[in-house]
PDB file of C-alpha atoms in Angstrom:
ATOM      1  CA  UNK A 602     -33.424  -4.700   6.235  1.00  0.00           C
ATOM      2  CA  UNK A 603     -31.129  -4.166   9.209  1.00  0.00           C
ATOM      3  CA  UNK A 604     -31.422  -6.824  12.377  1.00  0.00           C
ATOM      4  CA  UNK A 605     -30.338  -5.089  15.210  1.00  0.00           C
ATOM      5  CA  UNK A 606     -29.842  -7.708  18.688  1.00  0.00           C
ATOM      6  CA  UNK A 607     -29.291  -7.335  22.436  1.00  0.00           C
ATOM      7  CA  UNK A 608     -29.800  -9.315  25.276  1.00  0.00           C
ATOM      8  CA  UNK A 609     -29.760  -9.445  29.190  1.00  0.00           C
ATOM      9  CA  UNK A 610     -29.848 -12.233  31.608  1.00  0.00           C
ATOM     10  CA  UNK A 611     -29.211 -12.126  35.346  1.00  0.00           C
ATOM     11  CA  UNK A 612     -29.577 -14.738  38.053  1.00  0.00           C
ATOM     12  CA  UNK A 613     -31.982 -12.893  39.984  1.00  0.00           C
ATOM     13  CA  UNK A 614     -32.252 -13.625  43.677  1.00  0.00           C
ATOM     14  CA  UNK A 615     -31.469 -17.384  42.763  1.00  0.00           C
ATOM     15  CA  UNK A 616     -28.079 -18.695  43.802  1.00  0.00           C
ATOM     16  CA  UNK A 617     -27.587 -20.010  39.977  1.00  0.00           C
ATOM     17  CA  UNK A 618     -28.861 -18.670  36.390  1.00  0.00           C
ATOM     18  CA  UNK A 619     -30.646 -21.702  34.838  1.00  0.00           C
ATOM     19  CA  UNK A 620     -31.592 -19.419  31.547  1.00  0.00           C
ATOM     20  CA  UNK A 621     -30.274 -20.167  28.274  1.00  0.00           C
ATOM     21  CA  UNK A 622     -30.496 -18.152  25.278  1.00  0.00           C
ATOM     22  CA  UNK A 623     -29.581 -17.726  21.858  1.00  0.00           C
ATOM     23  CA  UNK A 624     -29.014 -15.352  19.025  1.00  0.00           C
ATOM     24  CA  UNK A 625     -27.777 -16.695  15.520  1.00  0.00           C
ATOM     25  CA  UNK A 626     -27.653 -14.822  12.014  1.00  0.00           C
ATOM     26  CA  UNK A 627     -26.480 -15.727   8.739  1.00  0.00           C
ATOM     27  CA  UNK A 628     -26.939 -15.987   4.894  1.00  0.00           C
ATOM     28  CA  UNK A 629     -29.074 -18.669   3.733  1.00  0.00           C
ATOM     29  CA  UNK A 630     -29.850 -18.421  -0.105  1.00  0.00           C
ATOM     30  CA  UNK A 631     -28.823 -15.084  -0.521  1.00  0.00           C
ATOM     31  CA  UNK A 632     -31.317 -14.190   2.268  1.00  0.00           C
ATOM     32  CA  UNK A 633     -30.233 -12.964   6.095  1.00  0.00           C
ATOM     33  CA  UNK A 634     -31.836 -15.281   8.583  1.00  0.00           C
ATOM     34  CA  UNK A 635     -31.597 -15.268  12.587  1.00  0.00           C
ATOM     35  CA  UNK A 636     -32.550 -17.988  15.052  1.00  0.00           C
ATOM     36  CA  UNK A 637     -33.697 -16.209  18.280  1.00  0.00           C
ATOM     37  CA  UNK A 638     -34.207 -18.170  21.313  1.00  0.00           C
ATOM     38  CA  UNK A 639     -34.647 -18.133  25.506  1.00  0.00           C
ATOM     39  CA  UNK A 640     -35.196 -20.852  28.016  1.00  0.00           C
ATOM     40  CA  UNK A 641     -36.084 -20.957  30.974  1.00  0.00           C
ATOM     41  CA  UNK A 642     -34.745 -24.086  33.450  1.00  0.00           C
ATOM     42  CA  UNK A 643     -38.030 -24.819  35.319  1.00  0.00           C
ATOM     43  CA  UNK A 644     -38.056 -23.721  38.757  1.00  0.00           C
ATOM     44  CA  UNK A 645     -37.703 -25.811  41.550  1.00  0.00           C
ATOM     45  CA  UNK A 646     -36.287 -28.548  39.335  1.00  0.00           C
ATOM     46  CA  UNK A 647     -32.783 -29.278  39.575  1.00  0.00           C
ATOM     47  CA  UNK A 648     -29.964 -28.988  36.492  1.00  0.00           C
ATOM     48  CA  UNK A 649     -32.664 -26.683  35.156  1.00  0.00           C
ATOM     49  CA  UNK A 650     -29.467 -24.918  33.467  1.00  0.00           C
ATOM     50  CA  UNK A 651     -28.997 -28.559  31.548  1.00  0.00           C
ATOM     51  CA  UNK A 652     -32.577 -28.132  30.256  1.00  0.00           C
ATOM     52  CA  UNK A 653     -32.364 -25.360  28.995  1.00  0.00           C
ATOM     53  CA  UNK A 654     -29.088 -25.213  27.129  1.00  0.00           C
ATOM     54  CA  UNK A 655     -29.714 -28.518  25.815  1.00  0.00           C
ATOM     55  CA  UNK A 656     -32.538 -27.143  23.835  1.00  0.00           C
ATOM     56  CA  UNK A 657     -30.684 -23.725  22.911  1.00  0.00           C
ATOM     57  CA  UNK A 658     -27.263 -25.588  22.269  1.00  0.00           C
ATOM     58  CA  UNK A 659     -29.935 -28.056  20.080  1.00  0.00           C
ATOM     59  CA  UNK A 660     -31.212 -25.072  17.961  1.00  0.00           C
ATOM     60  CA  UNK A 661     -27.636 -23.702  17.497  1.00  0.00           C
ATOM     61  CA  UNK A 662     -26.623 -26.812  15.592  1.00  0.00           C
ATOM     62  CA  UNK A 663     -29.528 -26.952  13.813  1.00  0.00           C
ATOM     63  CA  UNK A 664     -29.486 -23.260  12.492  1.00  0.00           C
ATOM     64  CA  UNK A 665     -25.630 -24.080  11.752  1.00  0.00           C
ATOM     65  CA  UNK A 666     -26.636 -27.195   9.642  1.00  0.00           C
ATOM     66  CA  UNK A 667     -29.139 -25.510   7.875  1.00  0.00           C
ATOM     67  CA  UNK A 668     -27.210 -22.725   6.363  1.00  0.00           C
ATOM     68  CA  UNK A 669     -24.445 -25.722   5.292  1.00  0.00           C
ATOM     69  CA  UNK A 670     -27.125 -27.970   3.848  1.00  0.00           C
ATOM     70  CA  UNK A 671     -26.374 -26.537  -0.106  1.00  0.00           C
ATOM     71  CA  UNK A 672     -30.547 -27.112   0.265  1.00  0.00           C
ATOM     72  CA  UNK A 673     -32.719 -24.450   0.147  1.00  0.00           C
ATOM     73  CA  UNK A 674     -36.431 -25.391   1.925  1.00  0.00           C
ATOM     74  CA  UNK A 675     -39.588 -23.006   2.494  1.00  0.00           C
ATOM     75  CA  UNK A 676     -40.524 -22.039   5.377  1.00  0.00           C
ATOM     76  CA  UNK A 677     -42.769 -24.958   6.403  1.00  0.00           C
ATOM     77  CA  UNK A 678     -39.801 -27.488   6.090  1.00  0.00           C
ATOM     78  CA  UNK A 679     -38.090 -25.002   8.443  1.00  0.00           C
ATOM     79  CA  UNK A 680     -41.202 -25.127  10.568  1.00  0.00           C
ATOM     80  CA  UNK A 681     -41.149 -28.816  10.924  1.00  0.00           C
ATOM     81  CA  UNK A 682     -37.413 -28.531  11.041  1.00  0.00           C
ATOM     82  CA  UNK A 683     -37.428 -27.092  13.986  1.00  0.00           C
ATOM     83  CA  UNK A 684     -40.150 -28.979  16.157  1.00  0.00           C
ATOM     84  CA  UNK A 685     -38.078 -32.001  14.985  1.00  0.00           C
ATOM     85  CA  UNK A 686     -35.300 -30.248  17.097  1.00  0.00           C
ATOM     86  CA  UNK A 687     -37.630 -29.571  20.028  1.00  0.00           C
ATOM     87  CA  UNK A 688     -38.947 -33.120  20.181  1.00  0.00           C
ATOM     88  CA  UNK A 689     -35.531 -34.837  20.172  1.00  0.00           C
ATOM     89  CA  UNK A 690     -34.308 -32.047  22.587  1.00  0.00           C
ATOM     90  CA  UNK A 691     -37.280 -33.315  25.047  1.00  0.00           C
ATOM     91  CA  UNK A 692     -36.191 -37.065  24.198  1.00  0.00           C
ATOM     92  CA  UNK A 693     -33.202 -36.518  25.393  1.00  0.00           C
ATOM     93  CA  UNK A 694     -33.768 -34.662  28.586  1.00  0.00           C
ATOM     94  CA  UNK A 695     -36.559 -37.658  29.132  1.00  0.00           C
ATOM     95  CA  UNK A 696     -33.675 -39.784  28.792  1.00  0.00           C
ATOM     96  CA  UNK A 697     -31.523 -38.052  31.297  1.00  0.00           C
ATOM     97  CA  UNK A 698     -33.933 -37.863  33.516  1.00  0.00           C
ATOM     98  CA  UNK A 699     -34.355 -41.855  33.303  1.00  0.00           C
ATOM     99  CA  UNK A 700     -30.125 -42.529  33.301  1.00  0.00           C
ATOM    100  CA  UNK A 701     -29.815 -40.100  37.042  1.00  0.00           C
ATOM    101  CA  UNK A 702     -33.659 -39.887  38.832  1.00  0.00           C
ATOM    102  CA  UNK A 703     -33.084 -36.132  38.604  1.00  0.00           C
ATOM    103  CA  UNK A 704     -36.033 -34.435  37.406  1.00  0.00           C
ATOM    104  CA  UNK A 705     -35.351 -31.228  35.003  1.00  0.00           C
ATOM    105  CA  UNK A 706     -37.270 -29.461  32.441  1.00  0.00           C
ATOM    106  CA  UNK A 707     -37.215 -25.724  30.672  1.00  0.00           C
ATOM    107  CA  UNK A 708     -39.163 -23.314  28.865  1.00  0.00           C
ATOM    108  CA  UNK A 709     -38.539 -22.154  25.029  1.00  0.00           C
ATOM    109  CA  UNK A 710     -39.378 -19.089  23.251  1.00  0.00           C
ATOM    110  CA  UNK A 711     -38.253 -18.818  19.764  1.00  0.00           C
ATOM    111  CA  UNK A 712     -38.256 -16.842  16.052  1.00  0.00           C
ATOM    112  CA  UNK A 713     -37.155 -17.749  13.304  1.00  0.00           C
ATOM    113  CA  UNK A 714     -36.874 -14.778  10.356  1.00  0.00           C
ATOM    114  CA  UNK A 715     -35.605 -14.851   6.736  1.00  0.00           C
ATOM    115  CA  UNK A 716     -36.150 -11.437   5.011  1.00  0.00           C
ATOM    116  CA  UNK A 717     -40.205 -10.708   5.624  1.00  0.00           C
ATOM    117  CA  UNK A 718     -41.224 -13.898   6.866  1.00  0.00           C
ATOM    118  CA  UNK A 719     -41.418 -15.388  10.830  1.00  0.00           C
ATOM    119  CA  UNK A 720     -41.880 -18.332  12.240  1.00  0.00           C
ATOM    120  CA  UNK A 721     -42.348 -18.531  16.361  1.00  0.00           C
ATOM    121  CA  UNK A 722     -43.154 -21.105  18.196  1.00  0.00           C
ATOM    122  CA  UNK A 723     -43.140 -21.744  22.150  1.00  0.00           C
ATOM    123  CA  UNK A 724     -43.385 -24.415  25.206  1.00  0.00           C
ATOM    124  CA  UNK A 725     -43.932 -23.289  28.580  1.00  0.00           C
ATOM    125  CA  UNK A 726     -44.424 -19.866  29.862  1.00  0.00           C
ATOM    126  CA  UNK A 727     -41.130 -18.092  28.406  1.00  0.00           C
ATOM    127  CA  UNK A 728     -43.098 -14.951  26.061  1.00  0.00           C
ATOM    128  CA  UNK A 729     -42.628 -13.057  22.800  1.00  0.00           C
ATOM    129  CA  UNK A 730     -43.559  -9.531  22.210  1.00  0.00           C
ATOM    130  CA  UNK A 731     -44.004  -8.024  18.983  1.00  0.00           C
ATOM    131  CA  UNK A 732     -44.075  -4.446  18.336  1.00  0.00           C
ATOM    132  CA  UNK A 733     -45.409  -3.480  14.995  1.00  0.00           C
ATOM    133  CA  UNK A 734     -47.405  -0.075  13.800  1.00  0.00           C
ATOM    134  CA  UNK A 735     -47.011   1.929  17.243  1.00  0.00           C
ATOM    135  CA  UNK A 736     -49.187  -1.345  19.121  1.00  0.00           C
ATOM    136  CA  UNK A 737     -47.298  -4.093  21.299  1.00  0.00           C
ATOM    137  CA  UNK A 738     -48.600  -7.668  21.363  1.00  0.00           C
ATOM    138  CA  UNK A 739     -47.716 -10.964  23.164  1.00  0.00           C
ATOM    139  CA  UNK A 740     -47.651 -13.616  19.944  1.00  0.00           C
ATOM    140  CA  UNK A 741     -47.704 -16.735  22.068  1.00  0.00           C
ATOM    141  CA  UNK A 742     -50.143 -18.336  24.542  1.00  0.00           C
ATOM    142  CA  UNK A 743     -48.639 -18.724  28.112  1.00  0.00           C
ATOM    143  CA  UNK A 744     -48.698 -23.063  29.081  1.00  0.00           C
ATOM    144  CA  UNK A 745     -49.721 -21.925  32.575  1.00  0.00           C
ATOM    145  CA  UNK A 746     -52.314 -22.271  35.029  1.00  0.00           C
ATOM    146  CA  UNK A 747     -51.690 -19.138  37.167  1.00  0.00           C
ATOM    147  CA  UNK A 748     -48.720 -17.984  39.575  1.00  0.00           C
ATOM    148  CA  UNK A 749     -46.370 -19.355  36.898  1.00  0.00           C
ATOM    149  CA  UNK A 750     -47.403 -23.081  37.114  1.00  0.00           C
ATOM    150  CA  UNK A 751     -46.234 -24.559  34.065  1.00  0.00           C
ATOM    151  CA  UNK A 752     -48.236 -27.074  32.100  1.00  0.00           C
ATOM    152  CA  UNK A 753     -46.526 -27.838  29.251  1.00  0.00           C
ATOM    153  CA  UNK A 754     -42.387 -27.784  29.268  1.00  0.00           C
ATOM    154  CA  UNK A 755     -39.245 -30.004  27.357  1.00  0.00           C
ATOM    155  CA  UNK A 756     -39.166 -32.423  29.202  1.00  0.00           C
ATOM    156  CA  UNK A 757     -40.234 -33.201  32.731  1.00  0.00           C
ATOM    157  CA  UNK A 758     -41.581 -36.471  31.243  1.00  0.00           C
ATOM    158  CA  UNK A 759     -44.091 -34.853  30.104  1.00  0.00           C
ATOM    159  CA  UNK A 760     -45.709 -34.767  26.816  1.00  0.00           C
ATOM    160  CA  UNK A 761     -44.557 -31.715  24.782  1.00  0.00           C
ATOM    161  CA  UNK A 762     -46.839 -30.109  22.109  1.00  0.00           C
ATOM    162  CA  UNK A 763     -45.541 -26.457  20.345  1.00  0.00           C
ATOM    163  CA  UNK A 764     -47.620 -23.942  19.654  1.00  0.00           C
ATOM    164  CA  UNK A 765     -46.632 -22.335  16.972  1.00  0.00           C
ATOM    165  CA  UNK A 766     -47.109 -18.845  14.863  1.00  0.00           C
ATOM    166  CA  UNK A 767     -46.339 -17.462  12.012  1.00  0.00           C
ATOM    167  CA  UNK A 768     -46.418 -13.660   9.867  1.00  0.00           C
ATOM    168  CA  UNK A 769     -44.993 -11.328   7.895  1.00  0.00           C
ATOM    169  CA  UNK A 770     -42.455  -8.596   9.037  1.00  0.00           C
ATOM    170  CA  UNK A 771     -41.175  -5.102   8.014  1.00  0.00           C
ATOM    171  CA  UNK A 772     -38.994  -2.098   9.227  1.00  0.00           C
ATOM    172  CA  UNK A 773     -39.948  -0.815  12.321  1.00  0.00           C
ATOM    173  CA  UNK A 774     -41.206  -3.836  13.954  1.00  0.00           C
ATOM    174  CA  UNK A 775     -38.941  -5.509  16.676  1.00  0.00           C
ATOM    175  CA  UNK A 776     -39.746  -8.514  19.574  1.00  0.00           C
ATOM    176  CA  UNK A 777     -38.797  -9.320  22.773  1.00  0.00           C
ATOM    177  CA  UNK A 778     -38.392 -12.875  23.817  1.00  0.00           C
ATOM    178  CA  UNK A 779     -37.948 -13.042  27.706  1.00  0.00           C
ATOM    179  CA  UNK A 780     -38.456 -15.354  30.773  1.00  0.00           C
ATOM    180  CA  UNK A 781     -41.178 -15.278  33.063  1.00  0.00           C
ATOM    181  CA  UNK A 782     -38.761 -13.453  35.623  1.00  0.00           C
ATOM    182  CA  UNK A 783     -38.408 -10.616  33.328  1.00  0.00           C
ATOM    183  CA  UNK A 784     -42.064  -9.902  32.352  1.00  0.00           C
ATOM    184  CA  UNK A 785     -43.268 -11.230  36.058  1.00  0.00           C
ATOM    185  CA  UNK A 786     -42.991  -7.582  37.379  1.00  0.00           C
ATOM    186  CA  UNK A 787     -43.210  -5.546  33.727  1.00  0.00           C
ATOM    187  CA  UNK A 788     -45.859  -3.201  32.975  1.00  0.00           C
ATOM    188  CA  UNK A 789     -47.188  -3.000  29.132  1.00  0.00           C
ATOM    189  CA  UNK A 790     -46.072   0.426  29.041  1.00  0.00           C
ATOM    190  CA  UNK A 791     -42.215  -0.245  29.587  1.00  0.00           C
ATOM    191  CA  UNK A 792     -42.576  -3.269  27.289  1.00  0.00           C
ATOM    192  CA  UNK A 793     -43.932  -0.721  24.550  1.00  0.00           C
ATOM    193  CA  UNK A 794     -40.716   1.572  25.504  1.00  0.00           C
ATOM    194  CA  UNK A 795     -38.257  -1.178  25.257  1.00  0.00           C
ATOM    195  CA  UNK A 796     -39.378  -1.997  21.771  1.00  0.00           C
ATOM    196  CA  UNK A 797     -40.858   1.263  20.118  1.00  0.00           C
ATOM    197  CA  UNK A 798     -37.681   3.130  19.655  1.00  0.00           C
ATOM    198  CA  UNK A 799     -35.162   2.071  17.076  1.00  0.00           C
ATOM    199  CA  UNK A 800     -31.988   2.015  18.852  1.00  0.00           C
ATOM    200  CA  UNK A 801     -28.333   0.951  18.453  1.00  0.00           C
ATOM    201  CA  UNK A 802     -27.151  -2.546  19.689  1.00  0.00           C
ATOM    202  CA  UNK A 803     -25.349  -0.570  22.963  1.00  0.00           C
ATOM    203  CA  UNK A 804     -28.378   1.403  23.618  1.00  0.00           C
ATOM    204  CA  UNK A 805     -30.568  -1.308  23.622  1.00  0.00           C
ATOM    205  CA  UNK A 806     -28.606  -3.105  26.220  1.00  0.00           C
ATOM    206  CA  UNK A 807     -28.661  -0.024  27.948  1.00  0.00           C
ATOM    207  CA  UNK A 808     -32.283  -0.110  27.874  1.00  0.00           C
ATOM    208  CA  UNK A 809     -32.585  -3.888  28.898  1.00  0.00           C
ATOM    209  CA  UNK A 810     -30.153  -3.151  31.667  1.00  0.00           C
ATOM    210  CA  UNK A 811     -32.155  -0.522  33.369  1.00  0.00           C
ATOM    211  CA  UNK A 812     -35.256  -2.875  33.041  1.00  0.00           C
ATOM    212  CA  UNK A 813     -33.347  -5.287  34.861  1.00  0.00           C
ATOM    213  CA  UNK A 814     -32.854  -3.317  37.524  1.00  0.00           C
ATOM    214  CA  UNK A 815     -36.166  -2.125  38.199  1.00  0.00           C
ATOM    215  CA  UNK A 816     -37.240  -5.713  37.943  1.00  0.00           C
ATOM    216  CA  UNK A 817     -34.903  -5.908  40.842  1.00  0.00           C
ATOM    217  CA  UNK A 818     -35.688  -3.272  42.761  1.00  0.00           C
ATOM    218  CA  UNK A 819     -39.644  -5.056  42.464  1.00  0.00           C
ATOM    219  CA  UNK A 820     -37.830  -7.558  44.263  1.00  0.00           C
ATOM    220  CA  UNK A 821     -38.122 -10.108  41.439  1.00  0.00           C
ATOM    221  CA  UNK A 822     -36.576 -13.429  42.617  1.00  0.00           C
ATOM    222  CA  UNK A 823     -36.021 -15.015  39.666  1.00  0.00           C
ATOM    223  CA  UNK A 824     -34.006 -15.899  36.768  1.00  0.00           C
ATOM    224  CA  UNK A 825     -34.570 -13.018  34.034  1.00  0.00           C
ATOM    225  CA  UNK A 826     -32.815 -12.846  30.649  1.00  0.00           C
ATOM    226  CA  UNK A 827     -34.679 -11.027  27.558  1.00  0.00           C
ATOM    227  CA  UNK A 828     -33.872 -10.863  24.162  1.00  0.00           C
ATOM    228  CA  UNK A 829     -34.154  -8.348  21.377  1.00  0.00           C
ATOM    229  CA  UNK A 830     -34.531  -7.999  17.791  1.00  0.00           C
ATOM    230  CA  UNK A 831     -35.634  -4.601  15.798  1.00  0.00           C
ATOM    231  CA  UNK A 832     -35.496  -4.037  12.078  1.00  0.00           C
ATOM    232  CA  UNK A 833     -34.834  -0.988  10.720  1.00  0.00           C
ATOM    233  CA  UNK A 834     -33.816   0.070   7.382  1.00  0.00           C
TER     234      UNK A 834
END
C-alpha cells in the first residue's frame, strides 16, 4: 500500500501557533509503519506551544526507538507503548507546571498504522476522521462539555485517561487528524471532499490550504493545523 501525507497549520487570529504535530514513517519488520499525531496547546493557558510539542517531540522518540529496538511486538505492546508515552508526557508537564506556577496543557490526536492494522487513541478535543467505503466518520469521542471546554487534556494537573480505538485498514481509506480550530467552522461535506479523492502529496496541501482559508474567511480565531493520511495502491 502507498501512504500518501500532508499537513497545514496556521496561527489563526492568535498572536502565536501553540499546535504541534507530527508525521513519522518507517520500516519496522519488513512492514511500513507511520506515527501520525496533532496537539493542540490548550487555550487560554500559557506555553501551550510547550504542551504540545512535549507530547509530539515525546512520540517522535518513541516511534524512533521502536523501529531500533531489533524487537518486534504486536500491536497491543504498541498500544500500551504508547499510553506509556502519553502518561510520562503528562508527568512531566505536571512537573513543569509545579517547578514555574505556569499552568499549560494540550490536546492529542493520534494513529498509529503498520500494513492493515490501526491503532488511535486521543485526549482532549483534537479529532480524527476516517474515510472508508464512500462514508466519513469521526473515530474518537470529543473530552468536551460544549463551546470547546475541555475536560480531559496532558496535563493541566489533571488526571489523564486515553481513549483509545482500534481497526483494520485498506486502499482507499484516508484520515484527517485536526485541531478544534480547523473542524470548529467545517461542514461534513468539505470534510468528505478533503478525504474522498486520492490525491498527490502537493494536491493535498493544496486542498488543506484552501480549507484553511475558508476557515478564515469564517473568521475562525484559532490555532488550526490538520493532518492527512490516504492509502492508495
Amino acid at each position: 500500500m502507498k501512504y500518501t501525507t500532508a499537513y497545514v497549520t496556521d496561527k489563526g487570529k492568535r498572536n502565536s501557533n501553540q499546535d504541534s504535530l507530527l508525521i513519522k514513517k518507517g520500516e519496522y519488520f519488513g512492514k511500513t509503519c507511520m506515527l501520525l499525531a496533532v496537539a493542540d496547546g490548550v487555550g487560554g493557558l500559557s506555553d501551550g506551544e510547550i504542551a504540545s510539542g512535549t507530547v509530539v517531540n515525546d512520540l517522535s522518540e518513541w516511534f524512533v526507538r521502536l523501529l531500533a529496538s531489533g524487537k518486534e511486538k504486536d500491536i497491543n505492546a504498541i498500544c500500551t507503548e504508547i499510553q506509556d508515552v502519553l502518561s510520562q508526557a503528562h508527568t512531566k508537564i505536571n512537573t513543569y507546571i509545579f517547578n514555574t506556577g505556569n499552568q499549560l496543557g494540550s490536546t492529542v490526536v493520534l494513529v498509529f498504522i503498520c500494513e492493515s492494522r490501526y491503532i488511535a487513541i486521543n485526549v482532549g478535543d483534537s479529532r480524527l476522521y476516517m474515510f472508508d467505503s464512500g462514508a466519513c466518520r469521526q473515530i474518537n469521542v470529543d473530552d468536551s462539555c460544549g463551546n470547546h471546554v475541555l475536560t480531559q487534556c496532558i496535563g493541566a494537573r489533571q488526571n489523564m485517561q486515553p481513549h483509545i480505538y482500534d481497526g483494520i485498514i485498506s486502499e482507499g481509506v484516508g484520515f484527517l487528524l485536526c485541531s478544534d480550530g480547523f473542524y470548529g467552522k467545517i461542514e461534513e461535506s468539505e470534510i468528505k471532499d478533503i478525504l474522498e479523492q486520492y490525491r498527490s502529496k502537493e494536491d493535498q496541501m493544496v486542498v488543506l490550504e484552501k480549507y484553511k482559508n475558508i476557515m478564515l474567511s469564517r473568521e475562525e480565531k484559532d490555532n488550526m493545523t490538520a493532518v492527512t493520511l490516504q492509502i492508495g495502491n
